[in-house]
Short mmCIF file of C-alpha atoms in Angstrom, two decimals:
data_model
loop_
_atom_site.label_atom_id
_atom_site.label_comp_id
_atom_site.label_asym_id
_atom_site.label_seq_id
_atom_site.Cartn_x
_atom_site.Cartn_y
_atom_site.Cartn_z
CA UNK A 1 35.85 29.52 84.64
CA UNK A 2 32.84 28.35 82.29
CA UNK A 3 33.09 25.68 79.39
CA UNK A 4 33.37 27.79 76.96
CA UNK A 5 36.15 27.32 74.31
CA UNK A 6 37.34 31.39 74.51
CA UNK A 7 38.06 30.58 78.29
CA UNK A 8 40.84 28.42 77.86
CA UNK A 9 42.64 31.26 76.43
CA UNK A 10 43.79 32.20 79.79
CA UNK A 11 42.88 29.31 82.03
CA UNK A 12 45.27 27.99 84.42
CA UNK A 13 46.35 23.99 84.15
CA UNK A 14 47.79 22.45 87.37
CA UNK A 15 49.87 19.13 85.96
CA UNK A 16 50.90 15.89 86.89
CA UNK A 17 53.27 14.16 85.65
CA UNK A 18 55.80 11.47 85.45
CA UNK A 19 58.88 10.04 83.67
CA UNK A 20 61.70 8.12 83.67
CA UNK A 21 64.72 7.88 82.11
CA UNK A 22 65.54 5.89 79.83
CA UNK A 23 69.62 5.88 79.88
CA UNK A 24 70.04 6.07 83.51
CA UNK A 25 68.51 5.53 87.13
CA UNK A 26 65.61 3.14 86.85
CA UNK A 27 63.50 5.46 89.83
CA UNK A 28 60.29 7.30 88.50
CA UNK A 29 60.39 11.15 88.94
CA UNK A 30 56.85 12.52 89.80
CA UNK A 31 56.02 16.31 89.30
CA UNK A 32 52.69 17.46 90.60
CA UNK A 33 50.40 20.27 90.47
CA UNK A 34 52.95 22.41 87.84
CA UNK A 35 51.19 26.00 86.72
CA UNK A 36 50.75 25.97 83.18
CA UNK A 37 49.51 29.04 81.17
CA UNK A 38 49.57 29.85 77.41
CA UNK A 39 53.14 31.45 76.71
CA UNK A 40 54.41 30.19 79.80
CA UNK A 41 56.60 27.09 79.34
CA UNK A 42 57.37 25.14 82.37
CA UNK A 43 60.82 23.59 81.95
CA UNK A 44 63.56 21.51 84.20
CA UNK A 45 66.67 19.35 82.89
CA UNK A 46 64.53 16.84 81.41
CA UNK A 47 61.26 18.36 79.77
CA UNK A 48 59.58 21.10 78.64
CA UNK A 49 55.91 21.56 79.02
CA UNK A 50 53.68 23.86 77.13
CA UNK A 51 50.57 24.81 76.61
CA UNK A 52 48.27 27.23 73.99
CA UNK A 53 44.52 27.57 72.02
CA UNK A 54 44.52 28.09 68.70
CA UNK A 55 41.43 28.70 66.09
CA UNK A 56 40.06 25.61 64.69
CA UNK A 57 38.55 24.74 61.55
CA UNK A 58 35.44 25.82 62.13
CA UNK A 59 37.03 29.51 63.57
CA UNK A 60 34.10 29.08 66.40
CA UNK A 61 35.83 26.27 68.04
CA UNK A 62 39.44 26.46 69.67
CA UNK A 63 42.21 23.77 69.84
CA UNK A 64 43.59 23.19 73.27
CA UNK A 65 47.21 21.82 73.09
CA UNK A 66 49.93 20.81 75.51
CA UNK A 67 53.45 19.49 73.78
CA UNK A 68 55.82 17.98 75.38
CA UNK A 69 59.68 18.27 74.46
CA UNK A 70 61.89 15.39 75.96
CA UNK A 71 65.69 16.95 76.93
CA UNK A 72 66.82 13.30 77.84
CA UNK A 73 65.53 10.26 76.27
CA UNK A 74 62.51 9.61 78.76
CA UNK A 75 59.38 6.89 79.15
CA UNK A 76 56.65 8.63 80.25
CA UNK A 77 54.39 6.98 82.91
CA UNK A 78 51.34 9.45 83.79
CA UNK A 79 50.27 12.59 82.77
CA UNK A 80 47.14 14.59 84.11
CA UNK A 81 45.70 18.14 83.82
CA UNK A 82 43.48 19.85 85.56
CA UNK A 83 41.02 22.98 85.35
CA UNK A 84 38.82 24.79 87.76
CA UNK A 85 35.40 24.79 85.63
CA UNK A 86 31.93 25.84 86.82
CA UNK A 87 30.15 22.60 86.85
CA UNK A 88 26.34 23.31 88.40
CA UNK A 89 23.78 22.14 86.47
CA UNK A 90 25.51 20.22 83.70
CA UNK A 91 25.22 16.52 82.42
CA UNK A 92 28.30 14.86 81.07
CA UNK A 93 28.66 12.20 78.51
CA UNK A 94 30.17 9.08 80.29
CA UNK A 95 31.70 7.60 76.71
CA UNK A 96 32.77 3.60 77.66
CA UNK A 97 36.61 2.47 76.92
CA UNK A 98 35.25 0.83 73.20
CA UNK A 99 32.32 0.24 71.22
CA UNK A 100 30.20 -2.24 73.48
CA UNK A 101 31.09 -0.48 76.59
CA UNK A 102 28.21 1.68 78.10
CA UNK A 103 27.55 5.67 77.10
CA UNK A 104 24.90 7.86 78.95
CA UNK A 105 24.63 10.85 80.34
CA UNK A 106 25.75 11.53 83.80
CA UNK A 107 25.50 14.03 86.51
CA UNK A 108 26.42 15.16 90.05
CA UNK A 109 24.56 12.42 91.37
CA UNK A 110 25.81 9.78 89.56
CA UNK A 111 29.38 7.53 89.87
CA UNK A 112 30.91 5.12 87.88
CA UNK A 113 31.75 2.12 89.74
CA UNK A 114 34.71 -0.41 89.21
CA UNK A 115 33.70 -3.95 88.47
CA UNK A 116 33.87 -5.83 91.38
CA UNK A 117 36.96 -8.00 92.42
CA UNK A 118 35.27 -11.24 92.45
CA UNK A 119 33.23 -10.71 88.72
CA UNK A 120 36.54 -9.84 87.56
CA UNK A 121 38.02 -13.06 88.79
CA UNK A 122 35.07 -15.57 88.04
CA UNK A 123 34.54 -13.88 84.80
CA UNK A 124 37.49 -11.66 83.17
CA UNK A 125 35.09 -9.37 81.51
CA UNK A 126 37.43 -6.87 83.41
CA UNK A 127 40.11 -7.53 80.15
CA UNK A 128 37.59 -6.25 77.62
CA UNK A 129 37.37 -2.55 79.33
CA UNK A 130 39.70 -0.67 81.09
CA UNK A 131 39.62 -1.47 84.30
CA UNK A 132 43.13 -2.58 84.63
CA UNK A 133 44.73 0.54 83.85
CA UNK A 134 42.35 3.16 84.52
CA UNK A 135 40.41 4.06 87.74
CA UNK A 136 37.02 4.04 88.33
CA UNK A 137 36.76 5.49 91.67
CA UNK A 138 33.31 5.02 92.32
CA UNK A 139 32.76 8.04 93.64
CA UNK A 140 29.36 10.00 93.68
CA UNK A 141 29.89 13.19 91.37
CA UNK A 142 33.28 11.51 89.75
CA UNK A 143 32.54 10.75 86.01
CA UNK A 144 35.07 9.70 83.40
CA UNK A 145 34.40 9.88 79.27
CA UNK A 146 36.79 8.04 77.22
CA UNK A 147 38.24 10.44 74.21
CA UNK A 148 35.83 12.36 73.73
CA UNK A 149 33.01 14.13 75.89
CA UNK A 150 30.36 16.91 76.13
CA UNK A 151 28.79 19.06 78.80
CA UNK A 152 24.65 19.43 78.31
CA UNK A 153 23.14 22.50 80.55
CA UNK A 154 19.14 22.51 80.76
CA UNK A 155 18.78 24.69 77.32
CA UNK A 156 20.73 22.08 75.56
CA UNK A 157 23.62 24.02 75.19
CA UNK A 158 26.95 22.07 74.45
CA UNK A 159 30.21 22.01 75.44
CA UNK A 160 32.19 19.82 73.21
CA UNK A 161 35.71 18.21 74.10
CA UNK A 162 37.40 15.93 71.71
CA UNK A 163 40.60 14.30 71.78
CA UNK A 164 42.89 14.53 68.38
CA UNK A 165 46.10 12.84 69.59
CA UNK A 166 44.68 9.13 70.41
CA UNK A 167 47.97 7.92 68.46
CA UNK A 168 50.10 9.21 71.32
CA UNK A 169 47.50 7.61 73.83
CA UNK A 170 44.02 6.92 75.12
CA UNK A 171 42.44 9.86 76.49
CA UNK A 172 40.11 10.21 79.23
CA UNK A 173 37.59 13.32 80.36
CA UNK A 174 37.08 13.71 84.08
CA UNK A 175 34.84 16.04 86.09
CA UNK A 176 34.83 16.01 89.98
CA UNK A 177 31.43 17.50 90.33
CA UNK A 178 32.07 17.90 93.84
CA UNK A 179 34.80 20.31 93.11
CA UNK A 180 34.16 22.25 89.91
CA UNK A 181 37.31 20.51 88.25
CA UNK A 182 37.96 18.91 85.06
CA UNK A 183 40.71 17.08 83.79
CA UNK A 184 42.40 15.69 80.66
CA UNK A 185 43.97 12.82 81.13
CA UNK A 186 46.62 10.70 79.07
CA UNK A 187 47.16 7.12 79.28
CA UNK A 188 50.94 7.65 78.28
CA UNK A 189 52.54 4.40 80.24
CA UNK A 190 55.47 2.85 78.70
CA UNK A 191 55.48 5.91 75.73
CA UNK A 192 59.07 6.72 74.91
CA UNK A 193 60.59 10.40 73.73
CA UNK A 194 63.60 10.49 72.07
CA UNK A 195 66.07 13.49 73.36
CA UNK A 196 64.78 15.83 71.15
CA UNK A 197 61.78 14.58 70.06
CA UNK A 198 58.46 17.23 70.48
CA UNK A 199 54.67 15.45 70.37
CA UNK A 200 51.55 17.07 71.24
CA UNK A 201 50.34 15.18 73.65
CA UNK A 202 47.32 16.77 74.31
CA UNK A 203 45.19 18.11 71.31
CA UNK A 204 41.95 18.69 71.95
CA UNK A 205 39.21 20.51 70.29
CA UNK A 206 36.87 22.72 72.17
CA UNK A 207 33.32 23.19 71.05
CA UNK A 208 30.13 24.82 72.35
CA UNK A 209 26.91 25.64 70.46
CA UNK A 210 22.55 25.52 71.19
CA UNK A 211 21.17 22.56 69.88
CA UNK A 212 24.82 21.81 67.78
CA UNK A 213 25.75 18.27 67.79
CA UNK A 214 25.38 17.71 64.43
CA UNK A 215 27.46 20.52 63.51
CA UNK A 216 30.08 19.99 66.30
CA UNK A 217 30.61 16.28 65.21
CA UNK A 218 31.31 17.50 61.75
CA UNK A 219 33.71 19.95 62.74
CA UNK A 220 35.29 17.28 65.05
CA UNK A 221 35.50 14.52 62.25
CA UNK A 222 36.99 16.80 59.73
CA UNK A 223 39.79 16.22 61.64
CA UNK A 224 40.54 12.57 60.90
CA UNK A 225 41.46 11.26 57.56
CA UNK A 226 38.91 9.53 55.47
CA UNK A 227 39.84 6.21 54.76
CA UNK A 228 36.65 4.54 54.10
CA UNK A 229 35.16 2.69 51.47
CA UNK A 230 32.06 5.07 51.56
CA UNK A 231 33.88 8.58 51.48
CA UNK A 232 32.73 12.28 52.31
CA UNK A 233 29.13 12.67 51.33
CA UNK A 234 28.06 9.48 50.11
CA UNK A 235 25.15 9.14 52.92
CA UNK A 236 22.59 7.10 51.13
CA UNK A 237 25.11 4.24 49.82
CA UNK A 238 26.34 4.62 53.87
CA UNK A 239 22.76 4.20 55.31
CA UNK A 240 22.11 0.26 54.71
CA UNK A 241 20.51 -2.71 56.30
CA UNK A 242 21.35 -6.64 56.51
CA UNK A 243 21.02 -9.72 58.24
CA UNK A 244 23.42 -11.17 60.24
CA UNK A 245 23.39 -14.97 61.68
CA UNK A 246 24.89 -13.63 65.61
CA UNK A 247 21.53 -12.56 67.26
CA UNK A 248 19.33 -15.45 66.41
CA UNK A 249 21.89 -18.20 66.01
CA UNK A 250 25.45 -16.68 67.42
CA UNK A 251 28.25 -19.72 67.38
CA UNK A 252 25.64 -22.94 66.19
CA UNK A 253 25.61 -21.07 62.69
CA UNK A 254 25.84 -23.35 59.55
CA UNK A 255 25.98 -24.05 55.72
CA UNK A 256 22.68 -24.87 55.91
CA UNK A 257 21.14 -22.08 58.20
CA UNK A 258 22.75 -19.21 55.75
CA UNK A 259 21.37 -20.82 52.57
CA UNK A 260 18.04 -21.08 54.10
CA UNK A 261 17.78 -17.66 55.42
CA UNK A 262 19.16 -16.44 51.82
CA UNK A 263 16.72 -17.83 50.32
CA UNK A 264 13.65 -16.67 52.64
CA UNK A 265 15.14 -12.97 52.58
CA UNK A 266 14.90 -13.50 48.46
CA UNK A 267 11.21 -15.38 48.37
CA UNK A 268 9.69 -12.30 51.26
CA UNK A 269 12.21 -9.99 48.75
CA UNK A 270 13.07 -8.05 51.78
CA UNK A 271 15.46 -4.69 50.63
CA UNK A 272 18.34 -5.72 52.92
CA UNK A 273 22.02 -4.76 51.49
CA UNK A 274 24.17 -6.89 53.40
CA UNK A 275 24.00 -10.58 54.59
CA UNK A 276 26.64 -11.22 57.34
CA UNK A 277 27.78 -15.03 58.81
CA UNK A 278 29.60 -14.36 62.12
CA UNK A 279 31.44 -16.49 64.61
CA UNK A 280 31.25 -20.03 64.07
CA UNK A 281 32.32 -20.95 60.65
CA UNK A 282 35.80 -21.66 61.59
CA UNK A 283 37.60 -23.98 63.51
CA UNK A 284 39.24 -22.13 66.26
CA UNK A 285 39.40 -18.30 67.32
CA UNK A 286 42.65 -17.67 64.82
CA UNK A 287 42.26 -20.66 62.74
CA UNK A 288 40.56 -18.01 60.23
CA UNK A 289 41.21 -20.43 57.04
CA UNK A 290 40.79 -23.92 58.36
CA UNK A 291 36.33 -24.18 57.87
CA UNK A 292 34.70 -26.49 60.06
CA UNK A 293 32.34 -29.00 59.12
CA UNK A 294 29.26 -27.13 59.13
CA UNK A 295 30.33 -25.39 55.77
CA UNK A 296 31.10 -28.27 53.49
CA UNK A 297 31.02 -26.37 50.44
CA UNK A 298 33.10 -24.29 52.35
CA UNK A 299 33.15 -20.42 52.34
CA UNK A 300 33.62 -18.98 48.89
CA UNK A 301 30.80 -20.81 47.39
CA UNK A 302 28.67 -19.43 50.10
CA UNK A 303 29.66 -15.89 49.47
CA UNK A 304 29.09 -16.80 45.84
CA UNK A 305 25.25 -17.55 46.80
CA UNK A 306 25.15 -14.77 48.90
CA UNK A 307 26.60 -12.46 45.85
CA UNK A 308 24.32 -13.79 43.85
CA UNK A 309 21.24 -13.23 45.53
CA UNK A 310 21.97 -9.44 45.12
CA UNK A 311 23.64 -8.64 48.37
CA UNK A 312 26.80 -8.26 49.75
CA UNK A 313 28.19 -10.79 51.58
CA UNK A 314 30.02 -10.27 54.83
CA UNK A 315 32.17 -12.12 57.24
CA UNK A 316 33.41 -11.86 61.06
CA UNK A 317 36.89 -12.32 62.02
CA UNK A 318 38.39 -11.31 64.82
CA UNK A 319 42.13 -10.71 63.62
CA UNK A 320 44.34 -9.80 66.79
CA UNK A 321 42.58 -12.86 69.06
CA UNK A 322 43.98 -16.45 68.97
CA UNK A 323 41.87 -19.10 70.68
CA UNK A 324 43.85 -21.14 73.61
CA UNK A 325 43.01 -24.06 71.90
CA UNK A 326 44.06 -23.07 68.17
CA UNK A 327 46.38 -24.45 65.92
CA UNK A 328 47.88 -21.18 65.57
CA UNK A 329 48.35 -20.82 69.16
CA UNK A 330 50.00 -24.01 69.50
CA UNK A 331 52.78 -23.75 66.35
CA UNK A 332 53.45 -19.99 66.65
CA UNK A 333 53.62 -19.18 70.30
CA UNK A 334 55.90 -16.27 69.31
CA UNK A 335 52.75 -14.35 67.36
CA UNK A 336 51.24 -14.09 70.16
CA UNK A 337 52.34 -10.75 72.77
CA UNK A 338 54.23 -11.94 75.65
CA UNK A 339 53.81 -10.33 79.17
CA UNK A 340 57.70 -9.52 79.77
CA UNK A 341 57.36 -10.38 83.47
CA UNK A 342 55.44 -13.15 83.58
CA UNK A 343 56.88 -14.16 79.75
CA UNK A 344 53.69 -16.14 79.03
CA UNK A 345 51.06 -15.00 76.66
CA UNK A 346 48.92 -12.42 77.46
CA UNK A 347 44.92 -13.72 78.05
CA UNK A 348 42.51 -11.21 76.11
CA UNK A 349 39.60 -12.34 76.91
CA UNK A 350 37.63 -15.23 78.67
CA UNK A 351 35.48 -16.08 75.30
CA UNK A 352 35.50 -19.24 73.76
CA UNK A 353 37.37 -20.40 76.85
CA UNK A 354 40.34 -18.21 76.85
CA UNK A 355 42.23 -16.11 74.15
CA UNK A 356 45.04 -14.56 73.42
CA UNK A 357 46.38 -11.17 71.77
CA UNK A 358 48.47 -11.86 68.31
CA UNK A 359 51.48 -9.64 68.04
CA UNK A 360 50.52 -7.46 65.02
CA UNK A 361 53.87 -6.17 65.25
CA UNK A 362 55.27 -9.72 64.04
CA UNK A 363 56.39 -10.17 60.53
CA UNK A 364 55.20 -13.36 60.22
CA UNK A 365 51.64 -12.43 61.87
CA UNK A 366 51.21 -9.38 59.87
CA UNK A 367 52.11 -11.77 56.60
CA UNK A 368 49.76 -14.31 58.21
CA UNK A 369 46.55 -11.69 58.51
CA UNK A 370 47.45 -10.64 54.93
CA UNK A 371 46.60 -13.90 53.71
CA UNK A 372 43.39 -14.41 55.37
CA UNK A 373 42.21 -10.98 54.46
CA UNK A 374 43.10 -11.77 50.49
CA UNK A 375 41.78 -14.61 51.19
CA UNK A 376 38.65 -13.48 52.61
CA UNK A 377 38.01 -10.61 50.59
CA UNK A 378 39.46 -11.12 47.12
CA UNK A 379 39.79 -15.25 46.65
CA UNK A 380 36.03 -15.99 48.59
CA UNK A 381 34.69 -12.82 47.39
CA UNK A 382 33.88 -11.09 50.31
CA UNK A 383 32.60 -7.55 50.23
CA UNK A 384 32.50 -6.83 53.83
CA UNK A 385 34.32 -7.84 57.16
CA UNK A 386 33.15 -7.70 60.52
CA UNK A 387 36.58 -6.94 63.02
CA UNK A 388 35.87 -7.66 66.33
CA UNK A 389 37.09 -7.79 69.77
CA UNK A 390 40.15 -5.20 68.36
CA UNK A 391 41.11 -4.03 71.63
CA UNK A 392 42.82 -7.31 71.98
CA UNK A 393 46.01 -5.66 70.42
CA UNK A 394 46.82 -3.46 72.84
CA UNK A 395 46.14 -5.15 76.24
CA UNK A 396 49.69 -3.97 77.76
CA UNK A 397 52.38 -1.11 76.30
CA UNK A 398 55.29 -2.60 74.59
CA UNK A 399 58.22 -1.48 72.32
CA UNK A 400 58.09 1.79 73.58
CA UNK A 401 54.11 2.09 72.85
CA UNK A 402 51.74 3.23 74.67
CA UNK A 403 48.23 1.26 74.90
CA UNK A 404 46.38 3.92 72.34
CA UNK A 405 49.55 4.28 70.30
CA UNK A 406 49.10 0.53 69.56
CA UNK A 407 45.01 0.32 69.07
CA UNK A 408 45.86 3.18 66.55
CA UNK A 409 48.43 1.17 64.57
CA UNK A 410 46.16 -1.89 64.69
CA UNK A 411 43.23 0.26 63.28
CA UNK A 412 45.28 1.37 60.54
CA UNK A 413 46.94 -1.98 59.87
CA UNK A 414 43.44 -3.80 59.79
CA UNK A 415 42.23 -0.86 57.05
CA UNK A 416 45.04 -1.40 55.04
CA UNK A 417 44.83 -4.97 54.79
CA UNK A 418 40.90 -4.42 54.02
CA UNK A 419 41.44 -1.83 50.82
CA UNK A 420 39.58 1.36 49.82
CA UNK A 421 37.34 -1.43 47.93
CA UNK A 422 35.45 -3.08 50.85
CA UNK A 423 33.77 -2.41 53.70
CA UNK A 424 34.90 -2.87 57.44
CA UNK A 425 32.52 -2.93 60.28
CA UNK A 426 34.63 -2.63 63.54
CA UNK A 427 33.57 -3.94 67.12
CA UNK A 428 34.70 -4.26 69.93
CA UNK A 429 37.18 -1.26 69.08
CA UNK A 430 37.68 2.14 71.01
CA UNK A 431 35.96 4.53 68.98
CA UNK A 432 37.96 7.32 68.25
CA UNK A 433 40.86 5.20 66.62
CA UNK A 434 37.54 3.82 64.44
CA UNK A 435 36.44 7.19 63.09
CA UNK A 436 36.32 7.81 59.75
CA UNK A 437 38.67 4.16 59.30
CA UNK A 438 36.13 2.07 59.70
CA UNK A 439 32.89 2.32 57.89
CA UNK A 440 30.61 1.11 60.54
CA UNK A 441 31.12 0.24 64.33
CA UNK A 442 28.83 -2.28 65.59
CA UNK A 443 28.01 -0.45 69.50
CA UNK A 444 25.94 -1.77 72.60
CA UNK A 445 26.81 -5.12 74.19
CA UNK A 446 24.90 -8.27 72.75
CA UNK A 447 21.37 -8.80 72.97
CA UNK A 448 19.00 -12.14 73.58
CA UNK A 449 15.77 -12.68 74.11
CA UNK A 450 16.29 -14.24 77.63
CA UNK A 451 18.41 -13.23 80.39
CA UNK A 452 21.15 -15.36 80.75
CA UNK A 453 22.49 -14.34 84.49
CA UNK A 454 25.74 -15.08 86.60
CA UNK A 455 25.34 -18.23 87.55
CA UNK A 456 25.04 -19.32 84.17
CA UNK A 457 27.61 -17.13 82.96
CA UNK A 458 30.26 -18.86 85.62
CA UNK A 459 28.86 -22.39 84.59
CA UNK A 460 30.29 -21.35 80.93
CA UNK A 461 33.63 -20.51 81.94
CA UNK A 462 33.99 -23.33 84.39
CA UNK A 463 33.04 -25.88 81.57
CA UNK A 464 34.84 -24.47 79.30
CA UNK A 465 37.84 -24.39 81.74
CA UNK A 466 37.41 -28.28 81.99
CA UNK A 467 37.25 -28.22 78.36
CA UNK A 468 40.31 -26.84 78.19
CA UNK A 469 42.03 -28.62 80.54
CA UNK A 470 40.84 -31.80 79.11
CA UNK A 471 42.19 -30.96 75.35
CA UNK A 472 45.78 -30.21 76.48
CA UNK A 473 45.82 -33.59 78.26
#
């Protein structure tokens, strides 16, 4: 069949999936390649699978959905499904896991590799994408989009797929160019059903048009609920510029090098709207509230310059990651998620020297990122806050959770604790839990003008290794 939306109307799904239960044997039950159609529930003793396309906003579009009803309390583990599409001649949009991974445009011709075994060791740059949970075959003509994707034919026309049930699960796009299939896949391990209980799993709106993105993406974000500071229409107070200390200065920012640079920006009376300090104000990943010495007049008279001078001042925090070396880390071991086989903290990320992920399901965690966030934003006088490296709360599925089902709660949990009143920049975050929450993602991975290398990136982590090491002696 073709791309186009009407097609699905009668296309043919083959599924995968599997399940266990969750008040019995402990053995995971695989089904593969079940016929699906429209009107024609597949159903056995412990769930019921179906599938239809329904009219969309936009009545051009279509909504592809599959629900799934649980019979017996389950925990899902994979789900998959697949469609015979003609694929000659089309480039698909290869969207990365979250906001600094890479997106291009791909084609029969092209693969997507894993990252290799021994980067992943030396570095752990594999814990800020997906590699861990989600293959990357490698394979020439196998390309993967994460939650959304579109299909570009040489008269730019458009086929449009975008996932609208990210709270149940990340979703991922793949075509096997070799063999005219596409599938929609659902990163569903660890998600628990209820006996009873009916989600759709799948939701997906189908687009096509000539020369249509802008339209399509409308239609698409109509979809998610506006909870930004800058609502609906309000396009020139949303189109902005600012400085921010990360690209010239990144960690070695200071009291000083802010007040400077405000003043310079006011003297050249450049029109910037916000003026940003990023990472290196405090004194440990976590420790949001405890300044280091490089702000003596610490930070709310520095947002009070900053104010001052006309713009809006802005701040980076990265809320669910907890340096190894923090204070938090080291008197509230139980805010941080715990790897139930291992039952150690899990490691995040390899920046700073190691971090971990802070349980945002934690009372006392959730009351401690209140405070820094009234803190932040309505004691210093913040107007704006930079969230990054958000993936960081949902590294495994817990608590009957899948990964996405978390990342959406965190999203949510990090707007609320912002207000309708001030801005939030997200990074670091997979986009589709961002859209229309956040009111600016920061995407592409960091830039420098020199090139830094491996070497010099393993040097880093080895020192700061020692570093570590050294401290908890």
């Amino acid at each position: 069949m073709t791309l186009a939306p009407a097609t699905f109307n009668t296309a043919v799904a083959r599924v995968n999936i599997s399940y266990k239960f969750r008040n019995g044997p402990e053995h995971i039950i695989e089904l593969k390649d079940i016929v699906l159609r429209s009107g024609q529930p597949f159903t056995n003793d412990a769930v019921q699978i179906n599938t239809e396309v329904t009219p969309a906003n936009d009545k051009s579009s279509q909504i592809l959905n599959i629900r799934i009803k649980a019979l017996k309390a389950l925990e899902l583990r994979h789900f998959e499904s697949k469609y015979l599409v003609e694929l000659a001649g089309q480039r698909m949009l290869a969207n990365g896991f979250q906001s600094w991974s890479q997106a291009r445009e791909l084609d029969a011709e092209d693969k997507i590799p894993a990252i290799r075994s021994t980067v992943a060791k030396l570095t752990q740059y594999n814990l800020q994408g997906d590699y861990d949970f989600f293959e990357h075959s490698g394979e020439k003509g196998h390309i993967h989009s994460s939650s959304y994707t579109h299909f570009r034919d040489v008269k730019n026309t458009i086929s449009f797929f975008g996932s609208l049930s990210e709270q149940f699960g990340y979703t991922y796009f793949k075509a096997d160019f070799n063999n005219n299939t596409m599938s929609i896949y659902k990163d569903v391990l660890g998600k628990h059903l209820d006996q009873g209980q009916t989600i759709e799993l799948v939701k997906v709106l189908l687009a096509q048009g000539q020369d249509a993105e802008r339209e399509i993406w409308d239609t698409y974000a109509s979809y998610f609920p506006d909870r930004r500071s800058l609502k609906g229409d309000m396009h020139r107070a949303r189109h902005v510029n600012g400085w921010t200390s990360w690209y010239n200065y990144y960690g070695d920012v200071s009291e000083e090098i802010v007040l400077s640079n405000l003043k310079a920006l006011q003297d050249h009376k450049y029109p910037i709207n916000i003026f940003q300090i990023d990472d290196g104000f405090q004194t440990a990943i976590g420790d949001w509230l405890s300044i280091n010495d490089k702000f003596p007049s610490g930070l709310k008279y520095v947002a009070e310059k900053i104010t001052s001078a006309g713009f809006t001042a802005g701040l980076w925090l990265a809320p669910y990651a907890v340096g190894f070396t923090s204070d938090l880390a080291a008197k509230h071991p139980d805010w941080l998620v715990q790897d139930p086989e291992t039952m150690k903290p899990v490691v995040a990320g390899p920046n700073w020297g190691g971090f971990y992920a802070l349980d945002m399901y934690n009372t006392d965690a959730r009351a401690y990122l209140k405070k820094v966030f009234d803190t932040v934003l309505r004691e210093w006088g913040f107007g704006m806050v930079k969230l990054d490296f958000l993936f960081a709360a949902a590294m495994i599925p817990r608590l009957g959770k899948s990964r996405g089902e978390i990342m959406w709660d965190a999203m949510e949990f990090v707007r609320d604790l912002t207000g309708s009143d001030k801005l939030l920049l997200g990074c670091g975050v997979p986009l589709a839990c961002a859209w229309r929450s956040a009111d600016y993602c920061r995407v592409g991975s960091d830039v420098a003008p020199w090139w830094e290398g491996m070497y010099a990136l393993m040097k880093k982590k080895y020192n700061a290794q020692k570093q570590m090491v050294s401290k908890m002696r």
